[in-house]
């Protein structure tokens, strides 16, 4: 469950939000961070992982544990298969 798309819908999705064991949050807008911090009990330090963060950075929630993460995945064949950025694959093809 990735709540990060539309946090303003939390009130309507309250049961889904609290009925999941696993959730990932990526970079969030200020207004969304405020809502999420209140609803999920995210600390100021943890908020830094979803404030103007880069690709591969965020917060992982598993049960009652919150884990900040930074994942720098090296570019190459596997990256090209997994990326959600088609422009990366297109740009790499141009350089080959």
JSON list of C-alpha atoms in Angstrom, two decimals:
[
{"chain": "A", "resi": 1, "resn": "UNK", "atom": "CA", "xyz": [0.00, 0.00, 0.00]},
{"chain": "A", "resi": 2, "resn": "UNK", "atom": "CA", "xyz": [1.58, 3.28, -1.05]},
{"chain": "A", "resi": 3, "resn": "UNK", "atom": "CA", "xyz": [-0.29, 6.09, 0.64]},
{"chain": "A", "resi": 4, "resn": "UNK", "atom": "CA", "xyz": [2.08, 8.68, -0.78]},
{"chain": "A", "resi": 5, "resn": "UNK", "atom": "CA", "xyz": [-0.02, 9.37, -3.84]},
{"chain": "A", "resi": 6, "resn": "UNK", "atom": "CA", "xyz": [-2.94, 11.22, -2.19]},
{"chain": "A", "resi": 7, "resn": "UNK", "atom": "CA", "xyz": [-2.54, 11.70, 1.57]},
{"chain": "A", "resi": 8, "resn": "UNK", "atom": "CA", "xyz": [-5.54, 14.07, 1.65]},
{"chain": "A", "resi": 9, "resn": "UNK", "atom": "CA", "xyz": [-7.65, 10.93, 1.13]},
{"chain": "A", "resi": 10, "resn": "UNK", "atom": "CA", "xyz": [-6.50, 9.52, 4.50]},
{"chain": "A", "resi": 11, "resn": "UNK", "atom": "CA", "xyz": [-9.82, 10.37, 6.16]},
{"chain": "A", "resi": 12, "resn": "UNK", "atom": "CA", "xyz": [-11.69, 8.35, 3.54]},
{"chain": "A", "resi": 13, "resn": "UNK", "atom": "CA", "xyz": [-9.13, 5.56, 3.60]},
{"chain": "A", "resi": 14, "resn": "UNK", "atom": "CA", "xyz": [-8.63, 5.55, 7.38]},
{"chain": "A", "resi": 15, "resn": "UNK", "atom": "CA", "xyz": [-9.38, 1.84, 7.78]},
{"chain": "A", "resi": 16, "resn": "UNK", "atom": "CA", "xyz": [-7.12, 0.84, 4.90]},
{"chain": "A", "resi": 17, "resn": "UNK", "atom": "CA", "xyz": [-4.28, 2.96, 6.27]},
{"chain": "A", "resi": 18, "resn": "UNK", "atom": "CA", "xyz": [-4.41, 1.36, 9.69]},
{"chain": "A", "resi": 19, "resn": "UNK", "atom": "CA", "xyz": [-5.21, -2.10, 8.39]},
{"chain": "A", "resi": 20, "resn": "UNK", "atom": "CA", "xyz": [-1.94, -2.56, 6.50]},
{"chain": "A", "resi": 21, "resn": "UNK", "atom": "CA", "xyz": [1.28, -4.08, 7.81]},
{"chain": "A", "resi": 22, "resn": "UNK", "atom": "CA", "xyz": [3.54, -2.55, 5.16]},
{"chain": "A", "resi": 23, "resn": "UNK", "atom": "CA", "xyz": [3.67, 0.93, 3.67]},
{"chain": "A", "resi": 24, "resn": "UNK", "atom": "CA", "xyz": [6.24, 3.09, 1.84]},
{"chain": "A", "resi": 25, "resn": "UNK", "atom": "CA", "xyz": [6.21, 6.89, 1.73]},
{"chain": "A", "resi": 26, "resn": "UNK", "atom": "CA", "xyz": [8.35, 8.82, -0.72]},
{"chain": "A", "resi": 27, "resn": "UNK", "atom": "CA", "xyz": [8.81, 12.60, -1.14]},
{"chain": "A", "resi": 28, "resn": "UNK", "atom": "CA", "xyz": [5.71, 14.51, 0.02]},
{"chain": "A", "resi": 29, "resn": "UNK", "atom": "CA", "xyz": [4.43, 18.08, -0.27]},
{"chain": "A", "resi": 30, "resn": "UNK", "atom": "CA", "xyz": [4.43, 20.19, 2.92]},
{"chain": "A", "resi": 31, "resn": "UNK", "atom": "CA", "xyz": [0.66, 20.01, 3.44]},
{"chain": "A", "resi": 32, "resn": "UNK", "atom": "CA", "xyz": [0.70, 16.24, 2.95]},
{"chain": "A", "resi": 33, "resn": "UNK", "atom": "CA", "xyz": [3.65, 15.79, 5.35]},
{"chain": "A", "resi": 34, "resn": "UNK", "atom": "CA", "xyz": [1.71, 17.64, 8.04]},
{"chain": "A", "resi": 35, "resn": "UNK", "atom": "CA", "xyz": [-1.29, 15.34, 7.66]},
{"chain": "A", "resi": 36, "resn": "UNK", "atom": "CA", "xyz": [0.85, 12.20, 7.50]},
{"chain": "A", "resi": 37, "resn": "UNK", "atom": "CA", "xyz": [2.99, 13.22, 10.49]},
{"chain": "A", "resi": 38, "resn": "UNK", "atom": "CA", "xyz": [-0.11, 13.68, 12.62]},
{"chain": "A", "resi": 39, "resn": "UNK", "atom": "CA", "xyz": [-1.88, 10.51, 11.43]},
{"chain": "A", "resi": 40, "resn": "UNK", "atom": "CA", "xyz": [1.18, 8.23, 11.54]},
{"chain": "A", "resi": 41, "resn": "UNK", "atom": "CA", "xyz": [3.17, 9.79, 14.38]},
{"chain": "A", "resi": 42, "resn": "UNK", "atom": "CA", "xyz": [6.18, 10.64, 12.20]},
{"chain": "A", "resi": 43, "resn": "UNK", "atom": "CA", "xyz": [8.96, 12.52, 14.02]},
{"chain": "A", "resi": 44, "resn": "UNK", "atom": "CA", "xyz": [10.67, 15.66, 12.68]},
{"chain": "A", "resi": 45, "resn": "UNK", "atom": "CA", "xyz": [13.81, 13.64, 11.97]},
{"chain": "A", "resi": 46, "resn": "UNK", "atom": "CA", "xyz": [11.84, 10.99, 10.09]},
{"chain": "A", "resi": 47, "resn": "UNK", "atom": "CA", "xyz": [10.06, 13.69, 8.08]},
{"chain": "A", "resi": 48, "resn": "UNK", "atom": "CA", "xyz": [13.43, 14.69, 6.60]},
{"chain": "A", "resi": 49, "resn": "UNK", "atom": "CA", "xyz": [13.35, 11.43, 4.61]},
{"chain": "A", "resi": 50, "resn": "UNK", "atom": "CA", "xyz": [10.17, 12.51, 2.80]},
{"chain": "A", "resi": 51, "resn": "UNK", "atom": "CA", "xyz": [10.98, 16.23, 2.54]},
{"chain": "A", "resi": 52, "resn": "UNK", "atom": "CA", "xyz": [12.44, 17.19, -0.86]},
{"chain": "A", "resi": 53, "resn": "UNK", "atom": "CA", "xyz": [13.97, 13.72, -0.97]},
{"chain": "A", "resi": 54, "resn": "UNK", "atom": "CA", "xyz": [15.68, 12.15, -3.95]},
{"chain": "A", "resi": 55, "resn": "UNK", "atom": "CA", "xyz": [14.70, 9.00, -5.82]},
{"chain": "A", "resi": 56, "resn": "UNK", "atom": "CA", "xyz": [15.16, 5.95, -3.64]},
{"chain": "A", "resi": 57, "resn": "UNK", "atom": "CA", "xyz": [14.66, 7.79, -0.33]},
{"chain": "A", "resi": 58, "resn": "UNK", "atom": "CA", "xyz": [11.72, 7.57, 2.00]},
{"chain": "A", "resi": 59, "resn": "UNK", "atom": "CA", "xyz": [10.13, 5.88, 4.99]},
{"chain": "A", "resi": 60, "resn": "UNK", "atom": "CA", "xyz": [9.16, 2.25, 5.25]},
{"chain": "A", "resi": 61, "resn": "UNK", "atom": "CA", "xyz": [6.51, 1.28, 7.79]},
{"chain": "A", "resi": 62, "resn": "UNK", "atom": "CA", "xyz": [6.26, -2.33, 8.89]},
{"chain": "A", "resi": 63, "resn": "UNK", "atom": "CA", "xyz": [3.86, -2.99, 11.74]},
{"chain": "A", "resi": 64, "resn": "UNK", "atom": "CA", "xyz": [4.78, -0.51, 14.47]},
{"chain": "A", "resi": 65, "resn": "UNK", "atom": "CA", "xyz": [8.33, 0.01, 13.13]},
{"chain": "A", "resi": 66, "resn": "UNK", "atom": "CA", "xyz": [9.32, 2.99, 10.97]},
{"chain": "A", "resi": 67, "resn": "UNK", "atom": "CA", "xyz": [12.54, 2.63, 8.98]},
{"chain": "A", "resi": 68, "resn": "UNK", "atom": "CA", "xyz": [14.08, 5.52, 7.04]},
{"chain": "A", "resi": 69, "resn": "UNK", "atom": "CA", "xyz": [15.81, 4.31, 3.87]},
{"chain": "A", "resi": 70, "resn": "UNK", "atom": "CA", "xyz": [18.15, 5.51, 1.15]},
{"chain": "A", "resi": 71, "resn": "UNK", "atom": "CA", "xyz": [18.50, 3.07, -1.75]},
{"chain": "A", "resi": 72, "resn": "UNK", "atom": "CA", "xyz": [21.03, 4.01, -4.42]},
{"chain": "A", "resi": 73, "resn": "UNK", "atom": "CA", "xyz": [20.45, 1.36, -7.06]},
{"chain": "A", "resi": 74, "resn": "UNK", "atom": "CA", "xyz": [23.27, 1.25, -9.65]},
{"chain": "A", "resi": 75, "resn": "UNK", "atom": "CA", "xyz": [22.24, 1.88, -13.24]},
{"chain": "A", "resi": 76, "resn": "UNK", "atom": "CA", "xyz": [22.56, -1.00, -15.64]},
{"chain": "A", "resi": 77, "resn": "UNK", "atom": "CA", "xyz": [20.55, -3.90, -16.98]},
{"chain": "A", "resi": 78, "resn": "UNK", "atom": "CA", "xyz": [18.60, -4.63, -13.78]},
{"chain": "A", "resi": 79, "resn": "UNK", "atom": "CA", "xyz": [17.92, -0.93, -13.19]},
{"chain": "A", "resi": 80, "resn": "UNK", "atom": "CA", "xyz": [16.56, -0.65, -16.73]},
{"chain": "A", "resi": 81, "resn": "UNK", "atom": "CA", "xyz": [14.15, -3.50, -16.03]},
{"chain": "A", "resi": 82, "resn": "UNK", "atom": "CA", "xyz": [12.93, -2.04, -12.72]},
{"chain": "A", "resi": 83, "resn": "UNK", "atom": "CA", "xyz": [12.89, 1.71, -13.31]},
{"chain": "A", "resi": 84, "resn": "UNK", "atom": "CA", "xyz": [9.66, 3.66, -13.57]},
{"chain": "A", "resi": 85, "resn": "UNK", "atom": "CA", "xyz": [11.52, 6.33, -15.56]},
{"chain": "A", "resi": 86, "resn": "UNK", "atom": "CA", "xyz": [11.44, 5.41, -19.24]},
{"chain": "A", "resi": 87, "resn": "UNK", "atom": "CA", "xyz": [13.58, 8.46, -20.04]},
{"chain": "A", "resi": 88, "resn": "UNK", "atom": "CA", "xyz": [16.49, 6.84, -18.15]},
{"chain": "A", "resi": 89, "resn": "UNK", "atom": "CA", "xyz": [16.37, 3.78, -20.40]},
{"chain": "A", "resi": 90, "resn": "UNK", "atom": "CA", "xyz": [16.01, 5.96, -23.50]},
{"chain": "A", "resi": 91, "resn": "UNK", "atom": "CA", "xyz": [18.98, 8.14, -22.50]},
{"chain": "A", "resi": 92, "resn": "UNK", "atom": "CA", "xyz": [21.17, 5.10, -21.80]},
{"chain": "A", "resi": 93, "resn": "UNK", "atom": "CA", "xyz": [20.32, 3.63, -25.21]},
{"chain": "A", "resi": 94, "resn": "UNK", "atom": "CA", "xyz": [21.52, 6.87, -26.84]},
{"chain": "A", "resi": 95, "resn": "UNK", "atom": "CA", "xyz": [24.92, 6.66, -25.10]},
{"chain": "A", "resi": 96, "resn": "UNK", "atom": "CA", "xyz": [25.59, 3.07, -26.20]}
]
